[in-house]
């Protein structure tokens, strides 16, 4: 394709110029001299254009390049076009950045962008309010110099950002923040801080309320139970009152066990900071669980217990016992007499595995993820019959979370279920 700035066009121009010089030289009778003078003129003209370009690039304040002529016209016009393109691109990028910043400012949380060395690159207004940053003075500062808290320094140093960190706000002692850090882009980090004071307050109120109500219900229920037992012992076995009295006693017993479970749950919830240095003798614990299971099973089930000797766990004995015995009692309660229940405590690659497998009724897959919710029951009537409160697995979940573990459930309807958890390696102790 031919265009005005093509090499072919430039070359033709040069050829025409040289030919003209030669022609004039022949007419004058001195072609060599005229050719030399022509070439010299051409060089001077080119240098002049170069000087103009240089002047514009380095000295001139004008944004647009000077008007070029001849073969230089293409160069000047090219620069002008490139400039326009760059200006448009910069404009687009600035608009994009503006939109991004507006979006980040509209976030309901504090947002801070950090580089790989944890220096602050940018923060939104909420970060200035919640974390006390001063912008732009704090630009480029290390974030752990501004948030001076040992927990925060340790968190950022460890570089494990899977779990969020809870921290009192550097601005106010009464405000609690949840800090999350996410890696993105070219080794950059995005820190998001949320004010969770209200959530924690409400959670505390709920826990306190449940614990207080359960505690207050204990005495009236014991009194009711006592009087019911007395009335039952006084009533004639075939009198009209015998059946209602038996029912009333059964229901008060249920309420009592529910209150007990609620108290256990709130106690476990409150005791999040357990002493993980404490060693729990797991073979002793398994012996106790075996005795309990035998008493519950009343010889109607095939029980098998396997415990790896010398394999102990660190943590809270009461909480671990509560978790294990809830799983065993569930296995017995949700398995028809004659079924098989096998309990194991053994080492696996990731730590110590506790599992309870039964040949019971099993659980449909859609229920499994919700089983650890408080009061969630697959079949309330069945659960009521078996004396369930719907709190057992919630207790298990909380107790396990304090031991850095979680409950795994695998089940097949009509075939049976396996409830298990792994105490991680760092909490396991092996005796020689
Ligand atoms: P509950 O006191 O009602 O047993 P849990 O929290 O211990 O409450 O258990 C929640 C629900 O999970 C139970 O109602 C029951 O439907 C189901 N479940 C728990 N363990 C088993 C099991 N081993 N086999 C079948 N279903 C089970």
Short mmCIF file of C-alpha atoms and ligand atoms in Angstrom, two decimals:
data_model
loop_
_atom_site.label_atom_id
_atom_site.label_comp_id
_atom_site.label_asym_id
_atom_site.label_seq_id
_atom_site.Cartn_x
_atom_site.Cartn_y
_atom_site.Cartn_z
CA UNK A 1 0.00 0.00 0.00
CA UNK A 2 1.25 3.47 -0.80
CA UNK A 3 1.00 6.19 1.77
CA UNK A 4 2.58 9.63 2.03
CA UNK A 5 5.11 8.59 4.70
CA UNK A 6 6.21 5.31 3.14
CA UNK A 7 9.89 4.53 2.56
CA UNK A 8 9.20 4.22 -1.15
CA UNK A 9 7.84 7.78 -1.29
CA UNK A 10 10.82 9.14 0.69
CA UNK A 11 13.22 7.36 -1.62
CA UNK A 12 11.47 8.73 -4.77
CA UNK A 13 11.68 12.22 -3.34
CA UNK A 14 15.41 11.86 -2.77
CA UNK A 15 15.89 10.43 -6.27
CA UNK A 16 13.91 13.30 -7.88
CA UNK A 17 15.97 15.84 -5.91
CA UNK A 18 19.27 14.29 -6.96
CA UNK A 19 18.08 14.10 -10.58
CA UNK A 20 17.11 17.76 -10.52
CA UNK A 21 20.55 18.68 -9.13
CA UNK A 22 22.18 16.61 -11.86
CA UNK A 23 20.05 18.25 -14.56
CA UNK A 24 20.81 21.76 -13.32
CA UNK A 25 24.50 20.76 -13.07
CA UNK A 26 24.46 19.54 -16.68
CA UNK A 27 22.77 22.77 -17.80
CA UNK A 28 25.29 24.86 -15.92
CA UNK A 29 28.09 22.56 -17.08
CA UNK A 30 29.30 21.47 -13.61
CA UNK A 31 27.20 18.51 -12.47
CA UNK A 32 29.52 17.35 -9.61
CA UNK A 33 29.65 20.72 -7.87
CA UNK A 34 25.91 21.27 -8.17
CA UNK A 35 25.32 17.75 -6.81
CA UNK A 36 27.61 18.46 -3.82
CA UNK A 37 25.95 21.84 -3.16
CA UNK A 38 22.49 20.19 -3.42
CA UNK A 39 23.47 17.44 -0.98
CA UNK A 40 24.96 19.98 1.45
CA UNK A 41 21.72 21.98 1.30
CA UNK A 42 19.75 18.80 1.98
CA UNK A 43 21.90 17.95 5.04
CA UNK A 44 21.54 21.51 6.39
CA UNK A 45 17.79 21.38 5.88
CA UNK A 46 17.59 18.00 7.72
CA UNK A 47 19.70 19.36 10.61
CA UNK A 48 17.37 22.34 10.88
CA UNK A 49 14.36 20.00 11.19
CA UNK A 50 16.26 17.92 13.76
CA UNK A 51 17.10 21.06 15.74
CA UNK A 52 13.39 22.06 15.72
CA UNK A 53 12.39 18.65 16.98
CA UNK A 54 15.08 18.75 19.67
CA UNK A 55 14.04 22.21 20.74
CA UNK A 56 10.40 21.15 21.01
CA UNK A 57 11.22 17.93 22.89
CA UNK A 58 13.49 19.53 25.50
CA UNK A 59 12.74 23.25 25.72
CA UNK A 60 9.43 24.19 24.19
CA UNK A 61 6.45 24.31 26.58
CA UNK A 62 3.93 23.75 23.80
CA UNK A 63 2.15 20.41 23.93
CA UNK A 64 1.80 20.02 20.19
CA UNK A 65 4.92 19.42 18.03
CA UNK A 66 5.89 22.05 15.40
CA UNK A 67 4.57 21.74 11.87
CA UNK A 68 7.03 19.60 9.88
CA UNK A 69 7.61 19.82 6.17
CA UNK A 70 8.83 17.39 3.53
CA UNK A 71 9.94 14.00 4.80
CA UNK A 72 9.84 15.35 8.37
CA UNK A 73 6.13 15.96 8.17
CA UNK A 74 5.53 12.24 8.78
CA UNK A 75 7.76 12.23 11.88
CA UNK A 76 6.07 15.28 13.43
CA UNK A 77 2.59 14.05 12.59
CA UNK A 78 3.44 10.58 13.97
CA UNK A 79 4.57 12.07 17.28
CA UNK A 80 1.40 14.16 17.39
CA UNK A 81 -0.78 11.09 16.83
CA UNK A 82 1.09 9.04 19.46
CA UNK A 83 0.68 11.88 21.92
CA UNK A 84 -3.06 12.00 21.34
CA UNK A 85 -3.32 8.24 21.79
CA UNK A 86 -1.33 8.36 25.06
CA UNK A 87 -3.40 11.26 26.36
CA UNK A 88 -6.61 9.32 25.68
CA UNK A 89 -5.20 6.21 27.38
CA UNK A 90 -4.05 8.18 30.43
CA UNK A 91 -7.51 9.76 30.59
CA UNK A 92 -9.16 6.34 30.46
CA UNK A 93 -6.85 4.97 33.17
CA UNK A 94 -7.43 8.00 35.38
CA UNK A 95 -11.20 7.56 34.98
CA UNK A 96 -10.88 3.86 35.84
CA UNK A 97 -8.75 4.63 38.89
CA UNK A 98 -11.23 7.29 39.95
CA UNK A 99 -14.09 4.81 39.67
CA UNK A 100 -12.13 2.17 41.62
CA UNK A 101 -11.35 4.68 44.37
CA UNK A 102 -14.96 5.81 44.53
CA UNK A 103 -15.98 2.15 44.87
CA UNK A 104 -13.42 1.54 47.59
CA UNK A 105 -14.55 4.68 49.41
CA UNK A 106 -18.14 3.43 49.28
CA UNK A 107 -17.15 0.18 51.04
CA UNK A 108 -18.70 -0.14 54.49
CA UNK A 109 -15.31 -1.33 55.81
CA UNK A 110 -11.86 0.15 56.19
CA UNK A 111 -9.67 -0.80 53.18
CA UNK A 112 -5.89 -0.45 53.02
CA UNK A 113 -3.64 -1.47 50.11
CA UNK A 114 -0.17 -2.65 51.17
CA UNK A 115 2.92 -3.62 49.22
CA UNK A 116 4.85 -6.84 49.85
CA UNK A 117 6.87 -5.09 52.59
CA UNK A 118 3.65 -4.09 54.39
CA UNK A 119 4.04 -0.42 53.49
CA UNK A 120 0.80 1.49 52.99
CA UNK A 121 0.09 2.37 49.36
CA UNK A 122 -3.44 3.63 49.74
CA UNK A 123 -6.31 3.68 52.25
CA UNK A 124 -9.94 4.81 52.21
CA UNK A 125 -11.60 7.33 54.53
CA UNK A 126 -12.99 4.67 56.86
CA UNK A 127 -9.46 3.36 57.41
CA UNK A 128 -8.50 6.83 58.54
CA UNK A 129 -11.44 6.88 60.96
CA UNK A 130 -11.23 3.30 62.24
CA UNK A 131 -7.47 2.76 62.25
CA UNK A 132 -6.41 6.35 62.90
CA UNK A 133 -4.31 6.77 59.74
CA UNK A 134 -3.53 10.28 58.53
CA UNK A 135 -3.60 10.65 54.76
CA UNK A 136 -1.39 11.42 52.86
CA UNK A 137 1.20 11.69 55.65
CA UNK A 138 1.06 7.95 56.34
CA UNK A 139 1.60 7.04 52.70
CA UNK A 140 4.54 4.61 52.50
CA UNK A 141 4.63 3.92 56.26
CA UNK A 142 4.87 0.32 57.51
CA UNK A 143 1.45 -0.67 58.78
CA UNK A 144 2.80 -2.38 61.92
CA UNK A 145 4.42 0.93 62.89
CA UNK A 146 0.97 2.52 62.88
CA UNK A 147 -1.08 -0.36 64.36
CA UNK A 148 1.07 -1.12 67.36
CA UNK A 149 -0.35 -4.31 68.78
CA UNK A 150 1.65 -7.50 69.46
CA UNK A 151 -1.14 -9.70 68.07
CA UNK A 152 -1.26 -7.69 64.85
CA UNK A 153 2.53 -7.72 64.45
CA UNK A 154 2.58 -11.50 64.98
CA UNK A 155 -0.32 -11.97 62.53
CA UNK A 156 1.29 -9.95 59.78
CA UNK A 157 4.70 -11.52 60.38
CA UNK A 158 3.30 -15.06 60.20
CA UNK A 159 1.69 -14.26 56.84
CA UNK A 160 -1.11 -16.81 57.37
CA UNK A 161 -4.22 -14.88 56.52
CA UNK A 162 -6.76 -17.71 56.29
CA UNK A 163 -8.35 -16.83 59.60
CA UNK A 164 -9.29 -13.24 60.43
CA UNK A 165 -7.80 -11.45 63.43
CA UNK A 166 -9.85 -9.74 66.12
CA UNK A 167 -8.28 -6.63 67.51
CA UNK A 168 -9.27 -3.64 69.65
CA UNK A 169 -9.31 -0.51 67.51
CA UNK A 170 -6.15 1.63 67.80
CA UNK A 171 -8.51 4.62 67.98
CA UNK A 172 -10.84 3.44 70.74
CA UNK A 173 -10.42 0.70 73.34
CA UNK A 174 -14.14 0.00 73.28
CA UNK A 175 -14.33 -0.90 69.61
CA UNK A 176 -13.51 -4.35 68.33
CA UNK A 177 -12.28 -4.85 64.77
CA UNK A 178 -12.12 -7.94 62.59
CA UNK A 179 -9.11 -7.74 60.29
CA UNK A 180 -8.80 -9.74 57.09
CA UNK A 181 -5.86 -9.66 54.70
CA UNK A 182 -6.01 -10.86 51.11
CA UNK A 183 -3.12 -11.19 48.68
CA UNK A 184 -3.73 -9.88 45.18
CA UNK A 185 -1.99 -8.59 42.05
CA UNK A 186 1.77 -8.23 42.06
CA UNK A 187 2.48 -9.34 45.67
CA UNK A 188 0.17 -6.67 47.02
CA UNK A 189 -2.10 -7.08 50.01
CA UNK A 190 -5.56 -5.74 50.70
CA UNK A 191 -6.43 -5.26 54.36
CA UNK A 192 -10.10 -4.99 55.28
CA UNK A 193 -11.13 -4.01 58.81
CA UNK A 194 -14.73 -4.36 60.03
CA UNK A 195 -16.21 -3.01 63.21
CA UNK A 196 -17.71 -6.04 64.99
CA UNK A 197 -18.34 -4.40 68.37
CA UNK A 198 -22.12 -4.60 67.97
CA UNK A 199 -22.07 -8.22 66.74
CA UNK A 200 -19.92 -9.29 69.69
CA UNK A 201 -22.13 -7.35 72.12
CA UNK A 202 -25.26 -9.05 70.79
CA UNK A 203 -23.55 -12.43 70.86
CA UNK A 204 -22.51 -11.85 74.47
CA UNK A 205 -26.05 -10.82 75.37
CA UNK A 206 -27.47 -13.92 73.73
CA UNK A 207 -25.04 -16.21 75.52
CA UNK A 208 -25.68 -14.53 78.84
CA UNK A 209 -29.44 -14.72 78.34
CA UNK A 210 -29.39 -18.42 77.48
CA UNK A 211 -27.07 -19.22 80.38
CA UNK A 212 -29.19 -17.20 82.84
CA UNK A 213 -32.51 -18.64 81.69
CA UNK A 214 -31.17 -22.19 81.78
CA UNK A 215 -29.78 -21.62 85.23
CA UNK A 216 -33.02 -20.08 86.50
CA UNK A 217 -35.08 -22.96 85.08
CA UNK A 218 -33.07 -25.57 86.94
CA UNK A 219 -34.59 -25.02 90.40
CA UNK A 220 -38.28 -24.89 89.36
CA UNK A 221 -37.79 -28.02 87.27
CA UNK A 222 -36.18 -29.91 90.13
CA UNK A 223 -39.08 -28.92 92.39
CA UNK A 224 -41.62 -30.02 89.74
CA UNK A 225 -39.80 -33.28 89.21
CA UNK A 226 -39.69 -33.95 92.95
CA UNK A 227 -43.41 -33.34 93.42
CA UNK A 228 -44.29 -35.39 90.35
CA UNK A 229 -42.26 -38.32 91.64
CA UNK A 230 -44.03 -38.01 94.99
CA UNK A 231 -47.48 -37.86 93.36
CA UNK A 232 -46.63 -40.80 91.15
CA UNK A 233 -45.60 -42.91 94.10
CA UNK A 234 -48.86 -42.01 95.87
CA UNK A 235 -51.17 -42.61 92.87
CA UNK A 236 -52.79 -45.99 92.38
CA UNK A 237 -51.24 -47.78 89.36
CA UNK A 238 -54.56 -48.07 87.50
CA UNK A 239 -55.99 -44.70 88.54
CA UNK A 240 -56.96 -42.02 86.02
CA UNK A 241 -53.96 -39.91 87.04
CA UNK A 242 -51.29 -42.53 86.49
CA UNK A 243 -50.87 -41.95 82.75
CA UNK A 244 -50.86 -38.12 82.85
CA UNK A 245 -48.45 -38.17 85.77
CA UNK A 246 -46.07 -40.49 83.88
CA UNK A 247 -46.26 -38.23 80.85
CA UNK A 248 -45.64 -35.11 82.93
CA UNK A 249 -42.65 -36.70 84.52
CA UNK A 250 -41.25 -37.77 81.15
CA UNK A 251 -41.62 -34.23 79.80
CA UNK A 252 -40.05 -32.57 82.85
CA UNK A 253 -37.15 -34.97 82.53
CA UNK A 254 -36.78 -33.90 78.89
CA UNK A 255 -36.82 -30.25 79.90
CA UNK A 256 -34.26 -30.94 82.58
CA UNK A 257 -31.91 -32.64 80.15
CA UNK A 258 -32.36 -29.79 77.67
CA UNK A 259 -31.53 -27.22 80.35
CA UNK A 260 -28.49 -29.28 81.31
CA UNK A 261 -27.35 -29.41 77.67
CA UNK A 262 -27.89 -25.66 77.26
CA UNK A 263 -25.76 -25.02 80.33
CA UNK A 264 -23.03 -27.34 79.04
CA UNK A 265 -23.13 -25.57 75.66
CA UNK A 266 -22.84 -22.09 77.16
CA UNK A 267 -20.06 -23.25 79.47
CA UNK A 268 -18.14 -24.69 76.50
CA UNK A 269 -18.78 -21.59 74.41
CA UNK A 270 -17.46 -19.38 77.19
CA UNK A 271 -14.35 -21.48 77.72
CA UNK A 272 -12.74 -20.69 74.37
CA UNK A 273 -9.30 -20.10 75.91
CA UNK A 274 -8.66 -23.61 77.13
CA UNK A 275 -5.27 -24.70 78.37
CA UNK A 276 -3.80 -26.57 75.42
CA UNK A 277 -0.73 -27.49 77.49
CA UNK A 278 -2.86 -29.86 79.54
CA UNK A 279 -2.55 -33.52 78.52
CA UNK A 280 -5.65 -35.70 78.35
CA UNK A 281 -5.05 -39.37 78.97
CA UNK A 282 -7.04 -40.77 76.07
CA UNK A 283 -6.95 -44.46 77.11
CA UNK A 284 -8.46 -43.52 80.47
CA UNK A 285 -11.04 -41.39 78.69
CA UNK A 286 -11.87 -44.27 76.35
CA UNK A 287 -12.38 -46.58 79.36
CA UNK A 288 -14.85 -44.13 80.87
CA UNK A 289 -16.64 -43.78 77.51
CA UNK A 290 -16.82 -47.57 77.20
CA UNK A 291 -18.47 -47.91 80.61
CA UNK A 292 -20.94 -45.15 79.75
CA UNK A 293 -21.73 -46.77 76.40
CA UNK A 294 -22.28 -50.18 78.02
CA UNK A 295 -24.73 -48.64 80.50
CA UNK A 296 -26.61 -46.93 77.65
CA UNK A 297 -26.56 -49.93 75.31
CA UNK A 298 -27.93 -52.32 77.96
CA UNK A 299 -26.49 -55.35 76.11
CA UNK A 300 -28.78 -54.65 73.15
CA UNK A 301 -25.95 -53.55 70.83
CA UNK A 302 -22.71 -54.99 69.59
CA UNK A 303 -20.14 -52.53 70.92
CA UNK A 304 -16.49 -52.49 69.85
CA UNK A 305 -13.85 -50.14 71.23
CA UNK A 306 -10.34 -49.75 69.87
CA UNK A 307 -7.84 -47.39 71.47
CA UNK A 308 -4.24 -46.98 70.33
CA UNK A 309 -2.12 -47.15 73.48
CA UNK A 310 0.12 -44.19 74.35
CA UNK A 311 -1.71 -41.80 72.03
CA UNK A 312 -2.79 -38.76 74.04
CA UNK A 313 -4.25 -35.40 73.18
CA UNK A 314 -3.68 -31.94 74.59
CA UNK A 315 -6.70 -29.93 75.60
CA UNK A 316 -9.62 -29.88 77.95
CA UNK A 317 -10.68 -33.28 79.24
CA UNK A 318 -14.26 -32.29 80.05
CA UNK A 319 -14.83 -30.81 76.60
CA UNK A 320 -13.27 -33.78 74.78
CA UNK A 321 -15.27 -36.19 76.90
CA UNK A 322 -18.45 -34.25 76.23
CA UNK A 323 -17.80 -34.34 72.47
CA UNK A 324 -16.98 -38.06 72.38
CA UNK A 325 -19.82 -39.16 74.65
CA UNK A 326 -22.37 -37.14 72.65
CA UNK A 327 -21.28 -38.92 69.47
CA UNK A 328 -21.45 -42.35 71.13
CA UNK A 329 -24.84 -41.71 72.73
CA UNK A 330 -26.21 -40.48 69.38
CA UNK A 331 -24.92 -43.64 67.66
CA UNK A 332 -26.75 -45.77 70.23
CA UNK A 333 -29.93 -43.67 70.16
CA UNK A 334 -30.22 -43.62 66.38
CA UNK A 335 -29.46 -47.32 65.84
CA UNK A 336 -32.04 -50.04 66.28
CA UNK A 337 -31.22 -52.65 68.98
CA UNK A 338 -29.04 -55.40 67.55
CA UNK A 339 -26.98 -52.91 65.56
CA UNK A 340 -23.22 -52.52 65.66
CA UNK A 341 -21.32 -49.52 67.03
CA UNK A 342 -17.58 -49.26 66.75
CA UNK A 343 -15.51 -46.55 68.40
CA UNK A 344 -11.88 -45.87 67.51
CA UNK A 345 -9.05 -43.65 68.68
CA UNK A 346 -5.91 -44.06 66.57
CA UNK A 347 -3.17 -42.11 64.87
CA UNK A 348 -3.43 -40.96 61.27
CA UNK A 349 -1.06 -38.87 59.15
CA UNK A 350 -2.68 -35.60 60.23
CA UNK A 351 -2.99 -36.37 63.97
CA UNK A 352 -5.29 -38.45 66.18
CA UNK A 353 -8.56 -39.74 64.76
CA UNK A 354 -11.63 -40.37 66.89
CA UNK A 355 -14.50 -42.03 65.08
CA UNK A 356 -17.85 -43.56 65.92
CA UNK A 357 -19.43 -45.75 63.24
CA UNK A 358 -22.91 -47.20 63.58
CA UNK A 359 -25.20 -49.39 61.51
CA UNK A 360 -28.19 -47.19 62.30
CA UNK A 361 -30.82 -45.38 60.27
CA UNK A 362 -28.38 -43.03 58.53
CA UNK A 363 -28.97 -39.43 57.51
CA UNK A 364 -30.11 -38.03 54.14
CA UNK A 365 -27.39 -35.87 52.50
CA UNK A 366 -29.44 -32.63 52.59
CA UNK A 367 -29.47 -32.67 56.42
CA UNK A 368 -25.78 -33.32 57.02
CA UNK A 369 -24.47 -29.76 56.72
CA UNK A 370 -27.09 -28.48 59.20
CA UNK A 371 -26.76 -31.13 61.93
CA UNK A 372 -24.46 -29.04 64.13
CA UNK A 373 -26.93 -26.14 64.29
CA UNK A 374 -28.63 -25.72 67.66
CA UNK A 375 -31.98 -27.54 67.87
CA UNK A 376 -31.66 -28.94 64.34
CA UNK A 377 -33.13 -32.40 64.17
CA UNK A 378 -33.75 -34.60 61.15
CA UNK A 379 -36.90 -36.06 62.63
CA UNK A 380 -38.08 -34.15 65.72
CA UNK A 381 -40.56 -36.85 66.72
CA UNK A 382 -37.85 -39.53 66.60
CA UNK A 383 -35.40 -37.28 68.42
CA UNK A 384 -37.99 -36.57 71.13
CA UNK A 385 -38.62 -40.29 71.52
CA UNK A 386 -34.92 -40.95 72.01
CA UNK A 387 -34.67 -38.12 74.54
CA UNK A 388 -32.79 -35.78 72.19
CA UNK A 389 -32.56 -32.05 72.68
CA UNK A 390 -31.00 -31.10 69.34
CA UNK A 391 -28.01 -29.60 71.14
CA UNK A 392 -25.65 -32.58 71.24
CA UNK A 393 -23.85 -31.94 67.96
CA UNK A 394 -23.70 -28.17 68.62
CA UNK A 395 -21.80 -29.01 71.82
CA UNK A 396 -19.51 -31.35 69.83
CA UNK A 397 -18.81 -28.62 67.24
CA UNK A 398 -17.86 -26.02 69.85
CA UNK A 399 -15.74 -28.38 71.92
CA UNK A 400 -13.87 -29.47 68.77
CA UNK A 401 -13.30 -25.92 67.54
CA UNK A 402 -11.43 -25.22 70.80
CA UNK A 403 -9.17 -28.13 69.89
CA UNK A 404 -8.53 -26.84 66.34
CA UNK A 405 -10.62 -29.62 64.91
CA UNK A 406 -13.96 -30.11 63.22
CA UNK A 407 -16.62 -32.77 62.92
CA UNK A 408 -16.77 -34.93 59.78
CA UNK A 409 -19.97 -36.76 59.02
CA UNK A 410 -20.44 -39.45 56.43
CA UNK A 411 -23.70 -41.29 56.25
CA UNK A 412 -25.86 -43.46 54.04
CA UNK A 413 -29.58 -43.70 54.55
CA UNK A 414 -30.57 -47.11 55.93
CA UNK A 415 -26.95 -48.27 56.23
CA UNK A 416 -25.41 -46.20 59.01
CA UNK A 417 -23.26 -43.19 59.79
CA UNK A 418 -19.72 -42.36 60.81
CA UNK A 419 -19.00 -39.29 62.91
CA UNK A 420 -15.31 -38.50 63.28
CA UNK A 421 -12.79 -35.78 64.03
CA UNK A 422 -9.03 -35.44 63.84
CA UNK A 423 -7.11 -33.73 66.63
CA UNK A 424 -4.26 -32.04 64.73
CA UNK A 425 -0.70 -33.25 65.07
CA UNK A 426 0.50 -30.29 67.20
CA UNK A 427 -1.99 -31.26 69.93
CA UNK A 428 -1.05 -34.93 69.92
CA UNK A 429 1.39 -36.53 72.34
CA UNK A 430 2.79 -40.01 71.82
CA UNK A 431 4.14 -41.86 74.83
CA UNK A 432 7.01 -44.24 74.16
P1 LIG B 1 -30.40 -34.85 69.42
O1 LIG B 1 -30.28 -34.48 70.84
O2 LIG B 1 -31.71 -34.56 68.80
O3 LIG B 1 -29.86 -36.18 69.13
P2 LIG B 1 -28.00 -33.87 68.17
O4 LIG B 1 -27.52 -32.48 67.97
O5 LIG B 1 -27.17 -34.78 68.98
O6 LIG B 1 -29.46 -33.74 68.73
O7 LIG B 1 -28.22 -34.49 66.74
C1 LIG B 1 -28.92 -33.76 65.76
C2 LIG B 1 -29.65 -34.69 64.81
O8 LIG B 1 -28.69 -35.43 64.07
C3 LIG B 1 -30.47 -35.73 65.52
O9 LIG B 1 -31.76 -35.24 65.77
C4 LIG B 1 -30.49 -36.88 64.52
O10 LIG B 1 -31.54 -36.71 63.62
C5 LIG B 1 -29.20 -36.73 63.77
N1 LIG B 1 -28.17 -37.70 64.24
C6 LIG B 1 -27.17 -37.48 65.10
N2 LIG B 1 -26.41 -38.58 65.24
C7 LIG B 1 -26.94 -39.51 64.43
C8 LIG B 1 -26.60 -40.88 64.13
N3 LIG B 1 -25.55 -41.50 64.68
N4 LIG B 1 -27.35 -41.53 63.23
C9 LIG B 1 -28.40 -40.92 62.64
N5 LIG B 1 -28.79 -39.64 62.88
C10 LIG B 1 -28.07 -38.96 63.77
#
